[in-house]
Short mmCIF file of C-alpha atoms in Angstrom, two decimals:
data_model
loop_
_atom_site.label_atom_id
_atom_site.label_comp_id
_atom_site.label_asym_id
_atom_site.label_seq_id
_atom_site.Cartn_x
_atom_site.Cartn_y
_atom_site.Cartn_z
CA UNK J 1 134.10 125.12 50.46
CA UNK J 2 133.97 127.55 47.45
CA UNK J 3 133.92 131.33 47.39
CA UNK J 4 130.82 132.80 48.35
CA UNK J 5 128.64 135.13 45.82
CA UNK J 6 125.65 137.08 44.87
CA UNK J 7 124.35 137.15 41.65
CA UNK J 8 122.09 140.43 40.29
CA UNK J 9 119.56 140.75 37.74
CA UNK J 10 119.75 144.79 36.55
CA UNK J 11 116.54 145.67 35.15
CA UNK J 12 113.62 145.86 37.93
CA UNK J 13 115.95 144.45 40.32
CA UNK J 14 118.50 147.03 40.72
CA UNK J 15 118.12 149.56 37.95
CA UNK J 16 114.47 151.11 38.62
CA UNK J 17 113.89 150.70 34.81
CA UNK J 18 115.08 148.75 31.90
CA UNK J 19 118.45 150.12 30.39
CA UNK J 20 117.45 148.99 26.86
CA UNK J 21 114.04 150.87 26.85
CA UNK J 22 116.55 154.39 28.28
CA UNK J 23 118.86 153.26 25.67
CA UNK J 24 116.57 152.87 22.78
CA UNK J 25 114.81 156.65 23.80
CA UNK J 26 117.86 157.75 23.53
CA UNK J 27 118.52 156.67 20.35
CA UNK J 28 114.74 158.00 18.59
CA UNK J 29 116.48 161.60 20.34
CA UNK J 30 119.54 161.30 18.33
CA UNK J 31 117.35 160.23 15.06
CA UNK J 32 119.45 156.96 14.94
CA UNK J 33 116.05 155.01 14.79
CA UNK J 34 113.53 157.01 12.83
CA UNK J 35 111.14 158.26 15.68
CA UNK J 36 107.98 157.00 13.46
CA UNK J 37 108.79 153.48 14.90
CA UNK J 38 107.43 154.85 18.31
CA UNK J 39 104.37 155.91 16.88
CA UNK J 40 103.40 152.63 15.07
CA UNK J 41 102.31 149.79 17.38
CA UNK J 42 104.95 149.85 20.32
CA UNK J 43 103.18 153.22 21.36
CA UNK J 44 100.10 151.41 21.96
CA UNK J 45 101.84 148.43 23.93
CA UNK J 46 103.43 151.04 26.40
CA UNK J 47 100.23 153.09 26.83
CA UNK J 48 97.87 149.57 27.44
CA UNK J 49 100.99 148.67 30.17
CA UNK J 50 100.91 152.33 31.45
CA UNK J 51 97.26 152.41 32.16
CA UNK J 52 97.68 148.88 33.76
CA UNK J 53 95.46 146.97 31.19
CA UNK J 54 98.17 145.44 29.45
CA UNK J 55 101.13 143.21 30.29
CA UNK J 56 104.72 144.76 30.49
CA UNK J 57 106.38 141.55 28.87
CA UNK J 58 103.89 142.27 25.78
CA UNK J 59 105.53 145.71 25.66
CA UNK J 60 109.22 144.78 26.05
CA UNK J 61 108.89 142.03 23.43
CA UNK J 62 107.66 144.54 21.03
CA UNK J 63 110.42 146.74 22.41
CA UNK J 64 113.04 143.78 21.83
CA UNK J 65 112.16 143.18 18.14
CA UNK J 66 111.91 146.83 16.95
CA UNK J 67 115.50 147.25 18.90
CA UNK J 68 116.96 144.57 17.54
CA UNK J 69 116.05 144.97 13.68
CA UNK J 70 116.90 148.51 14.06
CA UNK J 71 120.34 148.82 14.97
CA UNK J 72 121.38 146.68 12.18
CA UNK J 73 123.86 147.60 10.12
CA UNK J 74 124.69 150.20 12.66
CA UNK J 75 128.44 150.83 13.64
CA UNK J 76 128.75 149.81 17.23
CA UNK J 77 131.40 152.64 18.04
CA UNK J 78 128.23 154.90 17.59
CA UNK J 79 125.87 152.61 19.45
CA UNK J 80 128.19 152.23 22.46
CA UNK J 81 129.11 156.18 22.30
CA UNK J 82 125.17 156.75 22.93
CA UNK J 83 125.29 153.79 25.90
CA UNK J 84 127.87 155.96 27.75
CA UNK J 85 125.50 158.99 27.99
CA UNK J 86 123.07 156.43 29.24
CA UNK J 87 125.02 154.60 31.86
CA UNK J 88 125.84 158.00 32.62
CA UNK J 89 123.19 159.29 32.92
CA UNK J 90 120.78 156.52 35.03
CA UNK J 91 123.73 154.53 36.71
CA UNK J 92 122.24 155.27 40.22
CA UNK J 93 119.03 155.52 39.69
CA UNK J 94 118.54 152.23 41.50
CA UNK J 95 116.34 150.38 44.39
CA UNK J 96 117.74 151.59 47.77
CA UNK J 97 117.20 147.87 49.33
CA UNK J 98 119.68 146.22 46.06
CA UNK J 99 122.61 148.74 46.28
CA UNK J 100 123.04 148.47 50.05
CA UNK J 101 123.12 144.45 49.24
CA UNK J 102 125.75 144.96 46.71
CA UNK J 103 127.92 147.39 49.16
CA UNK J 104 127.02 144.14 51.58
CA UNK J 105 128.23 141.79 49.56
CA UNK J 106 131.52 143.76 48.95
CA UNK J 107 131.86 144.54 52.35
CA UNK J 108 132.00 141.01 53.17
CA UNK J 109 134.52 140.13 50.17
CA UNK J 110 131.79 138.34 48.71
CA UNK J 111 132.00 137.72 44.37
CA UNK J 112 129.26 140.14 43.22
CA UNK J 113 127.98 139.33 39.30
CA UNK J 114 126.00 140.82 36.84
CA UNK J 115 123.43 138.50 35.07
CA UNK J 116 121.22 140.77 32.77
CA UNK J 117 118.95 140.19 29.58
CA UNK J 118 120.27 143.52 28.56
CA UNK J 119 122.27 144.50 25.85
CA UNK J 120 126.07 143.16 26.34
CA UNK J 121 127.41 146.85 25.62
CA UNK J 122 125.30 148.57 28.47
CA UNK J 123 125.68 145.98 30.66
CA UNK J 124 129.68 146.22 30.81
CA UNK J 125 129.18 149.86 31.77
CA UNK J 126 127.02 149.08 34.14
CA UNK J 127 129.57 146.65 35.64
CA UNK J 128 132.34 149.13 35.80
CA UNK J 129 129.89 151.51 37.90
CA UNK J 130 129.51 148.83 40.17
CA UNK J 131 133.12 147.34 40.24
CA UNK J 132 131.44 143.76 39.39
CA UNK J 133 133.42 140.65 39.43
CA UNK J 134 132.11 139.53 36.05
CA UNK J 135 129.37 139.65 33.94
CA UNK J 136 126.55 137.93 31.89
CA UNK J 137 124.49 139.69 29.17
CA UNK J 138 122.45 139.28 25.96
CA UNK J 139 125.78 139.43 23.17
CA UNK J 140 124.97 142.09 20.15
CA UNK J 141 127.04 140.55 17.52
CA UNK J 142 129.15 142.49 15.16
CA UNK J 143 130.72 141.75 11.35
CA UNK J 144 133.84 142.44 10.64
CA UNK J 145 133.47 146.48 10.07
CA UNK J 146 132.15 146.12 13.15
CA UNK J 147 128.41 146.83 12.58
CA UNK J 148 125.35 145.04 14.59
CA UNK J 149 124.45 141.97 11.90
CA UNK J 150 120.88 141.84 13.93
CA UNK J 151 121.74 138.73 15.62
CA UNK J 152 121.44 138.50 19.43
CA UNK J 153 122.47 135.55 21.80
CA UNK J 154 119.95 136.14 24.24
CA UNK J 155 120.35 136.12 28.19
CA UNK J 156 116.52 137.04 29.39
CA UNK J 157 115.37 133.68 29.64
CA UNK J 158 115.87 131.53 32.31
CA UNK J 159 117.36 128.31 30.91
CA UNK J 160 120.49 130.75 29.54
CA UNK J 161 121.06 132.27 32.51
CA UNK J 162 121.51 129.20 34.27
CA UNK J 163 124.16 128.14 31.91
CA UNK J 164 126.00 131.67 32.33
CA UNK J 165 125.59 131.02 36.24
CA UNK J 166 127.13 127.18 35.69
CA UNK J 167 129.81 128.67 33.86
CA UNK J 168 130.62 131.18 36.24
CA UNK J 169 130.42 128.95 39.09
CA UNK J 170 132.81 126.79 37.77
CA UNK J 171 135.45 129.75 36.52
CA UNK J 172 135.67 131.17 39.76
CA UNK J 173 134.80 128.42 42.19
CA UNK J 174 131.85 129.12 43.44
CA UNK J 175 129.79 127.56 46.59
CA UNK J 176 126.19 128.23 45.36
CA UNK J 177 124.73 126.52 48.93
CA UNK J 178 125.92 129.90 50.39
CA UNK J 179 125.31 132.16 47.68
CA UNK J 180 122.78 134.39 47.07
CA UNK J 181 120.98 135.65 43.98
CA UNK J 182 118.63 139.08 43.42
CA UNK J 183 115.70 138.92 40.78
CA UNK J 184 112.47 140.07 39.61
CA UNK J 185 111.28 137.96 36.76
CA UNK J 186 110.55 134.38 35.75
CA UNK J 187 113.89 135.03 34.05
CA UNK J 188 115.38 134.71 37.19
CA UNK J 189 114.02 132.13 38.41
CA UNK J 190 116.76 129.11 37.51
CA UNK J 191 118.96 131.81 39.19
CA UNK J 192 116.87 132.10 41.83
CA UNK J 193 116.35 128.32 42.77
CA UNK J 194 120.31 127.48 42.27
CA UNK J 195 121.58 129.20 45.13
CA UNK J 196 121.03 128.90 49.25
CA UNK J 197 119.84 132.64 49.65
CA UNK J 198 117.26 133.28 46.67
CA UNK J 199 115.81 137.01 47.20
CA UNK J 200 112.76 137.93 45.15
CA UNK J 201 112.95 141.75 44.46
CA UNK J 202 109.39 143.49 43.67
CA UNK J 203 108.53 140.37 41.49
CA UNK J 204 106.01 140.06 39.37
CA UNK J 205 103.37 137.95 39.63
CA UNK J 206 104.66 134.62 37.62
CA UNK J 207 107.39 134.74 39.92
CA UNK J 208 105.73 134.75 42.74
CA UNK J 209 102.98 132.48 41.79
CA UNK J 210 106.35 130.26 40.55
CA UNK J 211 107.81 130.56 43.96
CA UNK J 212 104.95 129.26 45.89
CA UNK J 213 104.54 126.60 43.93
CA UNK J 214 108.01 125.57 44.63
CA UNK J 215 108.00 123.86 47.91
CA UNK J 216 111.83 123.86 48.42
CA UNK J 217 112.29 127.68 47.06
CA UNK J 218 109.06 128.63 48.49
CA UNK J 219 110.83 127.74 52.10
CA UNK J 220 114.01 129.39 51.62
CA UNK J 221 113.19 132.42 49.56
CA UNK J 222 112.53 136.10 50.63
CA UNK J 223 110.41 138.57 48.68
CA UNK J 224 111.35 141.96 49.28
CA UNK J 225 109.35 145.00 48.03
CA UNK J 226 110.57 148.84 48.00
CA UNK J 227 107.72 151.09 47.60
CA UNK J 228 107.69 154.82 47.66
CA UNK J 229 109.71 155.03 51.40
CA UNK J 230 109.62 151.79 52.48
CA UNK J 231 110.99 148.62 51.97
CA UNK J 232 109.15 145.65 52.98
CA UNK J 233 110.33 142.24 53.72
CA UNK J 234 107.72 139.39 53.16
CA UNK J 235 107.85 135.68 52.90
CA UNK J 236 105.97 133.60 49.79
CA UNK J 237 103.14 132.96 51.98
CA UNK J 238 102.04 136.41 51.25
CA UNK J 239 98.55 137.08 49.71
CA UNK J 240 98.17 137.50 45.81
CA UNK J 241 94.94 140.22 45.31
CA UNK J 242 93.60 139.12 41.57
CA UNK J 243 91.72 141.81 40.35
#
């Protein structure tokens, strides 16, 4: 028998927002990225996903591409200086129900890792918060002056993440049959169906719809949604509204 684990999506799973989208505000503040990007077509993705008409993923793809092209050629002693005030900043602002899991898991000397489409550099200072075994993120690549080149190996998906997962499972021996693994997305969702104790964390609705159609994951999987006061535990057999 291997050790036992729990593996954590950040954004929407444990950190109430996205860390990029705190990060990149932060950086329009500073002037880093010229603030008229936020005015061109991104503004109108957020306010269509703000008023509920549009999709969030439309918005954070937009997000992703504007991110990305801007910080190259950007020194990433600068970037990472910014990242600080943000991890500093939002580090707790989290879902009650996902850090009483993590001081769980470390309660019970369980392996407790990180596996986040974020940005590699806010990611590791996440991690440190949270005293994390290890970690998994989307890699910001540098040149030799050490400058973002605007090339990304990306970790939001769901076929990398279950090659970080296989290679973490195999660097620190791990029993995925007792494991467990925290997510929100269809991102998650290899994650998700890997391990014995899969926990759906306010998903959305492609991963719900994905877990019920899933007749193994569907019958070991728990959905879990923290609203306002109250955290609710639910099984996939709850009702999707379609309005």
């Amino acid at each position: 028998m291997g050790n036992l684990a729990a593996f954590f999506d950040i954004d929407g799973t444990l950190f109430r927002n996205s860390l990029m989208i705190e990060h990149f505000k932060k950086l329009i503040k500073y002037e880093v990225i010229d603030p008229r990007v936020w005015h061109g077509s991104l503004k109108d993705y957020y306010s269509e996903w703000e008023k509920r008409y549009g999709d969030f993923n439309d918005y954070m793809d937009e997000l992703v591409k504007i991110y990305v092209k801007e910080l190259r050629g950007i020194n990433k002693s600068y970037i990472e200086f910014v990242a600080s005030q943000v991890i500093n900043m939002n580090w707790d602002k989290v879902y009650r129900y996902t850090r009483a899991r993590i001081n769980w898991h470390r309660q019970q000397d369980h392996m407790i890792f990180f596996i986040s489409g974020a940005p590699d550099f806010l990611v590791e200072k996440m991690a440190e918060k949270y005293k994390v075994t290890a970690y998994k993120a989307t890699q910001y690549i540098i040149d030799e002056n050490n400058n973002f080149t605007g090339e990304v190996l990306s970790m939001w998906d769901s076929e990398n993440k279950q090659k970080s997962i296989n290679q973490l499972v195999s660097s620190y021996d791990v029993d995925l049959d007792a494991s467990f693994a925290y997510g929100d997305t269809t991102g998650d969702l290899s994650m998700l169906k890997m391990v014995g104790n899969p926990v759906a964390v306010n998903p959305v609705k492609k991963l719900l719809t994905a877990i019920k159609k899933d007749e193994e994951l569907s019958k070991k999987a728990t959905i879990i949604v923290e609203r306002k006061d109250v955290i609710y535990r639910l099984t996939p057999a709850v009702e999707i509204l379609d309005l």
